[in-house]
Amino acid sequence: MSRPLSVGLIGLGTVGSQVAERMLSWGPQLSRRAGVELCLKKVLVRDVNKRRPLNVAHELLTDEPAELLDDPSIEVVIEVAGGDEPMRSYIQLAIEAGKHVITANKVVMARHGPELLDLAAERNVDVYFEAAVGGGIPLISTFRVDLQANRIERVSAVINGTTNYVLGRMASAGLTMPDAVREAQEAGYAEADPTDDVAGFDATYKLAILASIAYEIKVRPDDIYREGIDGVEPVDFRYARELGYAIKLVAHTQRHTGRVEARVHPAMVPVDHPLARVEGPENAVFVEGDLVGQVLLVGQGAGGRPTASAVVGDLIDLARSIRRGVQSRPSFSFDDRIGVVPIGEVKTRAYFRLRVEDRAGVVAAIGQVFAEEGVSISSFIQKDAWSHDQTAELVVTTHPALDASLQRAREKMSALEPVRAVSSFLRVF
Ligand code: NAP
Ligand code: HSE
């Protein structure tokens, strides 16, 4: 074997401690697979004196970025700290210094990925980011290599483990959203700020990365329509079951002529759809390519160990190509002339839950609103009136309609005098 490959690690939290643990405890096996000894040379953290579950030699730790980024012997930087700045700058500095980078940082890759990949190609180094989407599921490598012969038509995914765990616990154990979020945090699935998960930002970053590499265009997180799960109420799970659906935070993109559709929102998913069966912190990505047909990739999308599996897998692949003296993978050319379809122009089915006064003519008035907007009703449920205030709950599902028409119908119904509230609106997948 040749001289060891020195690695600098940024971050020693949920993911970083599992990366370090695997490198330190499984060194010979990893080195045999990589064809070179892998040496963890420095670990950058915020606080070198913090008590940590993993026993890392104190001299490996530093809180000084230059000790890692300016060390010419470090050839590979693994960034598992998270957030935009300063991590984007650290990655850029590493690339400019001729270091290869492996990152689990979806924020940086979604916002700045195309520029960083271009810079890396210029400097003849690699940027790996398998762990940025789907935790331990081999997704990026699948798109980058195995699906390269395809024109990707659509990608539908459950790609946020925290919200999937939360929605699952609300559905099965009747937990409130805050309690379920707390459980997900304790299990290490949630982002440092769980709003990123609950409000759909995390899934949006991941969809931006997937859509960009699937279509080789620049899809920015801000281009993607986003809604979080905070509007989903316990009663919606009861209606979902009655109607034959599960409620999931779905990330969806599909090709249109000259444009792409890209959206993240909670949705009613038919129970026989593969995405409906994804449980807990699992993620699933359903891809359709013109040559391969449909492919389903499923696995643990969050948690330290599955994510470390992707990070260390990238390290081994990178080490092999460094030793062979090749740049391992072709960089992408990202076309920025193709735009994203505005949500109003997307066609979708919908579920409405309304609280209405229980009297003659109310259903007719609601039917009239849907008729005016050209929205066809698919099913209708009315539950018994609440005796204390003489209101009833109505649930309406629709056939596919333009999202703009569905939103106008929602506004018009809210303004009807006997409608107390449009309590819930979910798209049906
Ligand atoms: P985490 O538990 O919060 O750990 C973050 C680590 O980064 C800590 O060790 C922290 O140092 C260090 N750090 C933060 N800011 C720093 C700075 N400015 N300078 C130096 N060190 C800094 O985070 P995590 O859950 O492991 O996530 C890490 C990355 O992996 C994120 O990009 C996340 O999105 C991604 N990811 C996470 C998961 C998951 O399930 N957790 C799954 C896939 C991808 P201290 O320890 O000193 O505070
Ligand atoms: N917070 C993320 C999730 C971690 O819940 O899926 C994986 O990126």
Short mmCIF file of C-alpha atoms and ligand atoms in Angstrom, two decimals:
data_model
loop_
_atom_site.label_atom_id
_atom_site.label_comp_id
_atom_site.label_asym_id
_atom_site.label_seq_id
_atom_site.Cartn_x
_atom_site.Cartn_y
_atom_site.Cartn_z
CA MET A 1 0.00 0.00 0.00
CA SER A 2 1.06 3.59 -0.66
CA ARG A 3 1.29 6.40 1.94
CA PRO A 4 -1.82 6.97 4.11
CA LEU A 5 -4.59 9.26 2.94
CA SER A 6 -5.07 12.00 5.54
CA VAL A 7 -8.60 13.08 6.28
CA GLY A 8 -9.88 16.18 8.10
CA LEU A 9 -13.33 15.92 9.66
CA ILE A 10 -15.54 18.98 10.31
CA GLY A 11 -18.22 18.12 12.88
CA LEU A 12 -18.41 15.48 15.58
CA GLY A 13 -22.13 15.43 16.32
CA THR A 14 -24.77 12.81 15.44
CA VAL A 15 -23.21 12.03 12.04
CA GLY A 16 -19.58 13.04 12.63
CA SER A 17 -19.18 10.85 15.71
CA GLN A 18 -20.39 7.82 13.73
CA VAL A 19 -18.01 8.65 10.86
CA ALA A 20 -15.10 8.95 13.31
CA GLU A 21 -16.15 5.81 15.14
CA ARG A 22 -16.18 3.75 11.93
CA MET A 23 -12.83 5.17 10.80
CA LEU A 24 -11.20 4.55 14.16
CA SER A 25 -12.68 1.14 14.96
CA TRP A 26 -12.80 -0.40 11.49
CA GLY A 27 -9.55 0.98 10.07
CA PRO A 28 -8.05 -2.19 8.58
CA GLN A 29 -11.27 -3.23 6.82
CA LEU A 30 -11.83 0.26 5.36
CA SER A 31 -8.19 0.54 4.28
CA ARG A 32 -8.32 -2.84 2.55
CA ARG A 33 -11.42 -1.76 0.63
CA ALA A 34 -9.96 1.67 -0.18
CA GLY A 35 -6.57 0.25 -1.19
CA VAL A 36 -4.88 2.80 1.04
CA GLU A 37 -4.65 3.46 4.77
CA LEU A 38 -7.22 6.07 5.84
CA CYS A 39 -5.90 8.33 8.58
CA LEU A 40 -8.13 10.68 10.60
CA LYS A 41 -5.75 13.58 11.09
CA LYS A 42 -7.84 16.44 12.52
CA VAL A 43 -11.40 17.04 13.74
CA LEU A 44 -12.82 20.57 13.72
CA VAL A 45 -15.56 21.27 16.27
CA ARG A 46 -17.04 24.33 17.97
CA ASP A 47 -16.04 23.35 21.48
CA VAL A 48 -13.00 21.12 22.05
CA ASN A 49 -13.86 20.69 25.73
CA LYS A 50 -17.41 19.41 25.24
CA ARG A 51 -18.13 15.99 26.77
CA ARG A 52 -18.73 13.54 23.94
CA PRO A 53 -20.05 9.97 23.86
CA LEU A 54 -17.19 9.01 21.52
CA ASN A 55 -13.67 8.84 22.88
CA VAL A 56 -11.56 10.81 20.36
CA ALA A 57 -7.95 11.63 21.30
CA HIS A 58 -7.93 15.23 22.50
CA GLU A 59 -4.99 16.16 20.26
CA LEU A 60 -7.11 15.35 17.17
CA LEU A 61 -9.63 18.05 18.11
CA THR A 62 -9.38 21.70 17.12
CA ASP A 63 -11.67 24.71 17.03
CA GLU A 64 -9.36 26.50 14.58
CA PRO A 65 -10.49 25.97 10.93
CA ALA A 66 -7.02 26.80 9.54
CA GLU A 67 -5.49 23.80 11.32
CA LEU A 68 -7.50 21.64 8.98
CA LEU A 69 -8.03 23.75 5.87
CA ASP A 70 -4.42 25.03 5.66
CA ASP A 71 -2.78 21.68 6.41
CA PRO A 72 -1.32 20.57 3.04
CA SER A 73 -1.07 16.97 4.22
CA ILE A 74 -4.87 16.73 4.52
CA GLU A 75 -6.13 15.63 1.11
CA VAL A 76 -9.77 15.04 1.98
CA VAL A 77 -12.17 17.19 4.02
CA ILE A 78 -15.35 15.59 5.32
CA GLU A 79 -17.91 18.23 6.31
CA VAL A 80 -20.66 16.94 8.60
CA ALA A 81 -21.37 20.09 10.62
CA GLY A 82 -24.29 21.57 8.67
CA GLY A 83 -25.77 24.97 7.82
CA ASP A 84 -24.86 27.42 5.08
CA GLU A 85 -22.06 29.66 6.40
CA PRO A 86 -19.32 29.14 7.42
CA MET A 87 -19.53 25.64 5.88
CA ARG A 88 -19.94 26.87 2.27
CA SER A 89 -16.77 28.94 2.70
CA TYR A 90 -14.89 26.06 4.30
CA ILE A 91 -15.83 23.79 1.40
CA GLN A 92 -14.80 26.44 -1.12
CA LEU A 93 -11.48 26.99 0.67
CA ALA A 94 -10.84 23.25 0.77
CA ILE A 95 -11.50 22.95 -2.98
CA GLU A 96 -9.30 25.97 -3.73
CA ALA A 97 -6.54 24.35 -1.69
CA GLY A 98 -6.79 21.26 -3.92
CA LYS A 99 -8.57 19.07 -1.36
CA HIS A 100 -11.38 16.67 -2.18
CA VAL A 101 -14.59 17.20 -0.25
CA ILE A 102 -17.25 14.87 1.11
CA THR A 103 -20.29 16.54 2.63
CA ALA A 104 -23.66 15.64 4.14
CA ASN A 105 -24.71 19.28 3.92
CA LYS A 106 -27.92 19.58 1.91
CA VAL A 107 -28.23 23.33 2.57
CA VAL A 108 -24.88 24.06 0.96
CA MET A 109 -25.37 21.58 -1.88
CA ALA A 110 -28.92 22.79 -2.64
CA ARG A 111 -27.99 26.48 -2.60
CA HIS A 112 -24.45 26.42 -3.95
CA GLY A 113 -23.93 22.88 -5.35
CA PRO A 114 -23.64 23.75 -9.06
CA GLU A 115 -21.03 26.48 -8.38
CA LEU A 116 -19.02 24.26 -6.01
CA LEU A 117 -19.10 21.36 -8.47
CA ASP A 118 -17.93 23.68 -11.27
CA LEU A 119 -15.12 24.97 -9.05
CA ALA A 120 -14.14 21.41 -8.12
CA ALA A 121 -14.01 20.43 -11.81
CA GLU A 122 -11.77 23.46 -12.48
CA ARG A 123 -9.41 22.45 -9.65
CA ASN A 124 -9.54 18.79 -10.62
CA VAL A 125 -10.86 17.58 -7.28
CA ASP A 126 -14.05 15.73 -6.38
CA VAL A 127 -17.05 16.74 -4.30
CA TYR A 128 -19.10 13.84 -2.96
CA PHE A 129 -22.49 14.39 -1.32
CA GLU A 130 -24.24 11.03 -1.09
CA ALA A 131 -25.27 11.70 2.53
CA ALA A 132 -26.92 15.03 1.70
CA VAL A 133 -30.06 13.26 0.43
CA GLY A 134 -31.67 10.14 1.81
CA GLY A 135 -29.17 9.38 4.61
CA GLY A 136 -27.91 5.85 3.97
CA ILE A 137 -29.77 5.21 0.71
CA PRO A 138 -27.47 5.09 -2.34
CA LEU A 139 -29.23 7.83 -4.27
CA ILE A 140 -26.70 10.27 -5.65
CA SER A 141 -24.46 7.48 -6.92
CA THR A 142 -27.51 5.84 -8.49
CA PHE A 143 -28.34 9.02 -10.41
CA ARG A 144 -24.69 9.80 -11.16
CA VAL A 145 -23.86 6.37 -12.50
CA ASP A 146 -26.58 3.75 -12.84
CA LEU A 147 -29.35 5.95 -14.29
CA GLN A 148 -27.12 7.97 -16.63
CA ALA A 149 -28.57 6.25 -19.72
CA ASN A 150 -32.04 7.59 -18.89
CA ARG A 151 -34.11 10.64 -19.43
CA ILE A 152 -35.60 11.03 -15.94
CA GLU A 153 -39.34 11.72 -16.20
CA ARG A 154 -40.32 12.06 -12.54
CA VAL A 155 -39.12 11.60 -8.99
CA SER A 156 -41.54 11.28 -6.06
CA ALA A 157 -40.13 10.88 -2.60
CA VAL A 158 -40.55 10.81 1.13
CA ILE A 159 -37.18 12.35 1.98
CA ASN A 160 -37.51 13.78 5.44
CA GLY A 161 -37.21 11.19 8.19
CA THR A 162 -38.30 13.54 10.97
CA THR A 163 -41.65 14.49 9.44
CA ASN A 164 -42.28 10.92 8.38
CA TYR A 165 -41.61 9.78 11.92
CA VAL A 166 -43.82 12.59 13.33
CA LEU A 167 -46.74 11.92 10.95
CA GLY A 168 -46.43 8.17 11.67
CA ARG A 169 -46.52 8.68 15.45
CA MET A 170 -49.49 11.07 15.15
CA ALA A 171 -51.34 8.51 13.02
CA SER A 172 -50.54 5.38 15.02
CA ALA A 173 -50.23 6.60 18.63
CA GLY A 174 -52.31 9.78 18.50
CA LEU A 175 -49.32 11.86 19.65
CA THR A 176 -49.46 15.64 19.36
CA MET A 177 -47.06 17.18 16.86
CA PRO A 178 -44.76 18.75 19.52
CA ASP A 179 -44.45 15.40 21.39
CA ALA A 180 -43.69 13.51 18.20
CA VAL A 181 -41.10 16.14 17.17
CA ARG A 182 -39.42 15.81 20.58
CA GLU A 183 -39.16 12.03 20.09
CA ALA A 184 -37.60 12.53 16.65
CA GLN A 185 -35.07 14.99 18.11
CA GLU A 186 -34.12 12.56 20.89
CA ALA A 187 -33.56 9.85 18.28
CA GLY A 188 -31.13 12.15 16.39
CA TYR A 189 -33.24 12.44 13.22
CA ALA A 190 -34.08 16.13 13.42
CA GLU A 191 -31.98 19.05 12.19
CA ALA A 192 -30.39 21.36 14.79
CA ASP A 193 -33.48 23.55 14.29
CA PRO A 194 -36.42 21.15 13.74
CA THR A 195 -38.34 23.92 11.96
CA ASP A 196 -36.21 22.99 8.95
CA ASP A 197 -37.85 19.55 9.02
CA VAL A 198 -41.40 20.46 10.08
CA ALA A 199 -41.75 23.42 7.70
CA GLY A 200 -40.47 21.39 4.75
CA PHE A 201 -37.17 23.26 4.18
CA ASP A 202 -35.05 20.11 4.61
CA ALA A 203 -37.14 18.20 2.04
CA THR A 204 -36.98 21.22 -0.29
CA TYR A 205 -33.17 21.29 -0.14
CA LYS A 206 -33.07 17.58 -0.89
CA LEU A 207 -35.54 17.89 -3.78
CA ALA A 208 -33.47 20.77 -5.22
CA ILE A 209 -30.42 18.48 -5.22
CA LEU A 210 -32.29 15.50 -6.68
CA ALA A 211 -34.05 17.54 -9.37
CA SER A 212 -30.78 19.27 -10.32
CA ILE A 213 -28.94 16.01 -10.82
CA ALA A 214 -31.93 14.19 -12.33
CA TYR A 215 -32.48 16.79 -15.09
CA GLU A 216 -29.03 18.44 -15.06
CA ILE A 217 -30.57 21.86 -14.55
CA LYS A 218 -30.16 24.39 -11.76
CA VAL A 219 -33.17 23.90 -9.48
CA ARG A 220 -32.83 26.26 -6.50
CA PRO A 221 -34.68 25.69 -3.20
CA ASP A 222 -36.48 29.01 -3.72
CA ASP A 223 -37.89 27.74 -7.04
CA ILE A 224 -39.69 24.89 -5.25
CA TYR A 225 -43.19 25.24 -3.87
CA ARG A 226 -43.03 24.38 -0.14
CA GLU A 227 -45.55 23.66 2.58
CA GLY A 228 -44.78 22.07 5.95
CA ILE A 229 -46.77 19.58 8.01
CA ASP A 230 -47.88 22.02 10.71
CA GLY A 231 -51.43 22.32 9.29
CA VAL A 232 -52.11 18.57 9.58
CA GLU A 233 -54.46 17.81 12.47
CA PRO A 234 -55.15 14.48 14.24
CA VAL A 235 -58.65 14.26 12.72
CA ASP A 236 -57.16 14.30 9.21
CA PHE A 237 -55.54 10.91 9.90
CA ARG A 238 -58.98 9.48 10.72
CA TYR A 239 -60.44 10.73 7.44
CA ALA A 240 -57.34 9.60 5.55
CA ARG A 241 -57.83 6.05 6.87
CA GLU A 242 -61.54 6.15 6.01
CA LEU A 243 -60.75 7.26 2.45
CA GLY A 244 -57.85 4.78 1.97
CA TYR A 245 -54.89 7.16 2.27
CA ALA A 246 -51.82 7.76 4.42
CA ILE A 247 -50.59 11.31 5.06
CA LYS A 248 -46.97 11.91 4.02
CA LEU A 249 -44.73 14.89 3.35
CA VAL A 250 -44.15 14.31 -0.35
CA ALA A 251 -41.40 15.83 -2.51
CA HIS A 252 -42.31 15.58 -6.15
CA THR A 253 -40.77 16.66 -9.42
CA GLN A 254 -41.71 15.82 -12.99
CA ARG A 255 -40.73 16.88 -16.45
CA HIS A 256 -43.05 19.10 -18.51
CA THR A 257 -42.35 20.42 -22.00
CA GLY A 258 -39.48 22.89 -21.55
CA ARG A 259 -40.07 23.16 -17.78
CA VAL A 260 -40.17 21.01 -14.64
CA GLU A 261 -42.62 20.73 -11.78
CA ALA A 262 -41.12 20.73 -8.25
CA ARG A 263 -43.09 20.82 -5.01
CA VAL A 264 -42.94 19.75 -1.36
CA HIS A 265 -46.12 19.52 0.72
CA PRO A 266 -48.10 17.13 2.88
CA ALA A 267 -50.29 14.88 0.76
CA MET A 268 -52.83 12.11 1.00
CA VAL A 269 -51.11 9.11 -0.58
CA PRO A 270 -53.18 6.03 -1.57
CA VAL A 271 -52.38 3.21 0.87
CA ASP A 272 -51.31 0.91 -1.97
CA HIS A 273 -48.68 3.40 -3.25
CA PRO A 274 -45.11 2.44 -2.20
CA LEU A 275 -44.59 5.88 -0.60
CA ALA A 276 -47.54 5.24 1.77
CA ARG A 277 -45.71 2.28 3.28
CA VAL A 278 -42.57 4.18 4.26
CA GLU A 279 -42.40 4.15 8.05
CA GLY A 280 -40.58 6.16 10.73
CA PRO A 281 -37.23 7.68 9.75
CA GLU A 282 -37.25 5.66 6.51
CA ASN A 283 -37.03 7.49 3.20
CA ALA A 284 -38.19 6.26 -0.20
CA VAL A 285 -37.47 7.67 -3.62
CA PHE A 286 -39.56 6.56 -6.58
CA VAL A 287 -37.84 7.34 -9.88
CA GLU A 288 -39.14 6.93 -13.40
CA GLY A 289 -36.69 6.89 -16.30
CA ASP A 290 -37.52 6.38 -19.99
CA LEU A 291 -35.25 3.33 -20.30
CA VAL A 292 -35.28 1.75 -16.85
CA GLY A 293 -38.99 2.28 -16.05
CA GLN A 294 -39.81 2.59 -12.36
CA VAL A 295 -37.20 2.19 -9.62
CA LEU A 296 -37.87 2.38 -5.90
CA LEU A 297 -35.03 3.14 -3.48
CA VAL A 298 -35.84 2.69 0.21
CA GLY A 299 -33.82 2.84 3.42
CA GLN A 300 -32.92 4.76 6.56
CA GLY A 301 -32.94 8.43 5.58
CA ALA A 302 -31.91 9.89 8.93
CA GLY A 303 -29.79 8.98 11.92
CA GLY A 304 -26.06 8.96 12.59
CA ARG A 305 -25.20 5.42 11.55
CA PRO A 306 -27.04 5.25 8.18
CA THR A 307 -25.70 8.69 7.26
CA ALA A 308 -22.17 7.69 8.26
CA SER A 309 -22.57 4.67 5.96
CA ALA A 310 -23.03 7.06 3.01
CA VAL A 311 -20.19 9.37 4.11
CA VAL A 312 -17.64 6.59 4.64
CA GLY A 313 -18.80 4.88 1.42
CA ASP A 314 -17.98 8.11 -0.42
CA LEU A 315 -14.59 8.19 1.30
CA ILE A 316 -13.72 4.69 0.12
CA ASP A 317 -14.81 5.42 -3.45
CA LEU A 318 -12.85 8.69 -3.43
CA ALA A 319 -9.74 7.02 -1.96
CA ARG A 320 -9.78 4.40 -4.71
CA SER A 321 -9.89 7.01 -7.45
CA ILE A 322 -7.22 9.17 -5.81
CA ARG A 323 -4.91 6.16 -5.75
CA ARG A 324 -5.73 5.41 -9.37
CA GLY A 325 -4.95 9.05 -10.18
CA VAL A 326 -8.30 9.75 -11.79
CA GLN A 327 -11.11 12.13 -11.06
CA SER A 328 -13.74 9.60 -10.10
CA ARG A 329 -16.83 10.97 -11.72
CA PRO A 330 -17.72 13.35 -14.51
CA SER A 331 -18.96 16.69 -13.23
CA PHE A 332 -22.42 17.79 -14.26
CA SER A 333 -23.21 20.54 -16.69
CA PHE A 334 -26.17 22.41 -15.22
CA ASP A 335 -28.47 24.15 -17.68
CA ASP A 336 -30.11 27.23 -16.11
CA ARG A 337 -32.51 28.02 -18.96
CA ILE A 338 -35.20 25.58 -17.83
CA GLY A 339 -37.64 26.97 -15.26
CA VAL A 340 -40.00 25.53 -12.66
CA VAL A 341 -43.76 25.48 -13.28
CA PRO A 342 -45.60 27.81 -10.83
CA ILE A 343 -47.74 25.81 -8.38
CA GLY A 344 -50.95 27.42 -9.68
CA GLU A 345 -50.40 25.72 -13.05
CA VAL A 346 -49.91 22.27 -11.51
CA LYS A 347 -52.83 19.82 -11.79
CA THR A 348 -53.63 17.90 -8.62
CA ARG A 349 -56.44 16.25 -6.68
CA ALA A 350 -57.35 17.73 -3.28
CA TYR A 351 -58.93 17.04 0.11
CA PHE A 352 -60.86 19.79 1.91
CA ARG A 353 -62.17 19.58 5.49
CA LEU A 354 -64.70 22.25 6.41
CA ARG A 355 -66.63 23.23 9.53
CA VAL A 356 -70.06 24.48 8.40
CA GLU A 357 -73.40 25.43 9.87
CA ASP A 358 -75.72 22.43 9.69
CA ARG A 359 -78.61 23.87 7.69
CA ALA A 360 -80.32 23.72 4.32
CA GLY A 361 -78.46 25.03 1.27
CA VAL A 362 -74.92 24.83 2.64
CA VAL A 363 -73.85 21.85 0.56
CA ALA A 364 -75.43 23.45 -2.52
CA ALA A 365 -73.42 26.65 -1.92
CA ILE A 366 -70.20 24.66 -1.62
CA GLY A 367 -71.05 22.64 -4.72
CA GLN A 368 -71.66 25.94 -6.54
CA VAL A 369 -68.15 27.20 -5.65
CA PHE A 370 -66.52 24.05 -7.01
CA ALA A 371 -68.68 24.29 -10.16
CA GLU A 372 -67.65 27.93 -10.70
CA GLU A 373 -63.99 26.91 -10.53
CA GLY A 374 -64.50 23.92 -12.83
CA VAL A 375 -63.49 21.51 -10.06
CA SER A 376 -65.21 18.14 -10.11
CA ILE A 377 -66.02 16.52 -6.74
CA SER A 378 -64.84 12.94 -6.30
CA SER A 379 -66.18 12.11 -2.81
CA PHE A 380 -68.14 13.79 -0.06
CA ILE A 381 -68.50 12.91 3.67
CA GLN A 382 -70.66 14.66 6.24
CA LYS A 383 -70.41 13.68 9.90
CA ASP A 384 -73.15 14.29 12.47
CA ALA A 385 -73.63 17.81 13.72
CA TRP A 386 -71.90 19.09 16.86
CA SER A 387 -74.99 19.49 19.05
CA HIS A 388 -73.52 22.35 21.08
CA ASP A 389 -73.08 24.74 18.14
CA GLN A 390 -75.08 23.09 15.33
CA THR A 391 -72.09 22.75 13.02
CA ALA A 392 -71.11 19.82 10.90
CA GLU A 393 -67.83 18.63 9.45
CA LEU A 394 -67.68 18.15 5.69
CA VAL A 395 -64.91 16.40 3.83
CA VAL A 396 -64.66 16.79 0.08
CA THR A 397 -62.13 15.21 -2.25
CA THR A 398 -61.81 16.36 -5.83
CA HIS A 399 -60.78 15.06 -9.22
CA PRO A 400 -57.61 16.62 -10.73
CA ALA A 401 -57.84 20.39 -11.16
CA LEU A 402 -55.47 23.32 -11.53
CA ASP A 403 -54.01 24.23 -8.14
CA ALA A 404 -54.99 27.87 -8.75
CA SER A 405 -58.65 26.81 -9.13
CA LEU A 406 -58.45 24.76 -5.93
CA GLN A 407 -57.00 27.74 -4.04
CA ARG A 408 -59.69 30.07 -5.38
CA ALA A 409 -62.34 27.54 -4.34
CA ARG A 410 -60.76 27.45 -0.88
CA GLU A 411 -60.89 31.25 -0.57
CA LYS A 412 -64.45 31.49 -1.89
CA MET A 413 -65.65 28.77 0.51
CA SER A 414 -63.96 30.49 3.47
CA ALA A 415 -65.94 33.62 2.60
CA LEU A 416 -69.33 31.84 2.49
CA GLU A 417 -71.49 32.93 5.40
CA PRO A 418 -72.40 29.42 6.71
CA VAL A 419 -68.78 28.18 6.47
CA ARG A 420 -67.09 28.61 9.84
CA ALA A 421 -63.68 27.42 8.60
CA VAL A 422 -61.89 25.54 5.86
CA SER A 423 -59.99 23.63 8.51
CA SER A 424 -57.74 21.61 6.27
CA PHE A 425 -56.55 21.50 2.68
CA LEU A 426 -54.30 18.69 1.50
CA ARG A 427 -53.32 17.68 -1.98
CA VAL A 428 -54.10 14.09 -2.94
CA PHE A 429 -51.24 12.29 -4.62
P1 NAP B 1 -25.08 17.91 14.94
O1 NAP B 1 -25.35 16.69 15.73
O2 NAP B 1 -25.70 19.19 15.35
O3 NAP B 1 -23.48 18.11 14.92
C1 NAP B 1 -22.87 19.23 14.35
C2 NAP B 1 -21.37 19.15 14.61
O4 NAP B 1 -20.74 20.18 13.89
C3 NAP B 1 -20.99 19.34 16.08
O5 NAP B 1 -19.94 18.48 16.41
C4 NAP B 1 -20.51 20.80 16.14
O6 NAP B 1 -19.47 21.03 17.09
C5 NAP B 1 -19.93 21.00 14.75
N1 NAP B 1 -20.05 22.37 14.30
C6 NAP B 1 -21.18 23.08 14.08
N2 NAP B 1 -20.87 24.32 13.66
C7 NAP B 1 -19.53 24.40 13.60
C8 NAP B 1 -18.61 25.41 13.26
N3 NAP B 1 -19.00 26.61 12.87
N4 NAP B 1 -17.30 25.13 13.34
C9 NAP B 1 -16.86 23.92 13.74
N5 NAP B 1 -17.69 22.90 14.07
C10 NAP B 1 -19.01 23.14 14.01
O7 NAP B 1 -25.45 17.70 13.41
P2 NAP B 1 -25.70 16.32 12.64
O8 NAP B 1 -27.08 15.84 12.90
O9 NAP B 1 -24.55 15.40 12.86
O10 NAP B 1 -25.71 16.82 11.12
C11 NAP B 1 -24.53 17.14 10.47
C12 NAP B 1 -24.80 17.31 8.97
O11 NAP B 1 -25.29 16.09 8.44
C13 NAP B 1 -25.85 18.36 8.63
O12 NAP B 1 -25.52 18.96 7.40
C14 NAP B 1 -27.12 17.54 8.49
O13 NAP B 1 -28.07 18.15 7.67
C15 NAP B 1 -26.54 16.31 7.83
N6 NAP B 1 -27.35 15.10 7.98
C16 NAP B 1 -27.77 14.75 9.21
C17 NAP B 1 -28.51 13.58 9.37
C18 NAP B 1 -29.04 13.14 10.70
O14 NAP B 1 -29.84 12.21 10.73
N7 NAP B 1 -28.63 13.74 11.81
C19 NAP B 1 -28.80 12.80 8.24
C20 NAP B 1 -28.32 13.20 6.98
C21 NAP B 1 -27.58 14.37 6.87
P3 NAP B 1 -19.70 20.84 18.67
O15 NAP B 1 -19.88 19.36 18.86
O16 NAP B 1 -18.46 21.35 19.31
O17 NAP B 1 -20.93 21.62 18.99
N1 HSE B 2 -33.37 15.96 9.51
C1 HSE B 2 -33.23 15.10 8.39
C2 HSE B 2 -34.42 14.19 8.30
C3 HSE B 2 -31.96 14.29 8.54
O1 HSE B 2 -35.21 14.14 9.25
O2 HSE B 2 -34.59 13.53 7.29
C4 HSE B 2 -31.57 13.64 7.26
O3 HSE B 2 -31.21 14.57 6.29
#
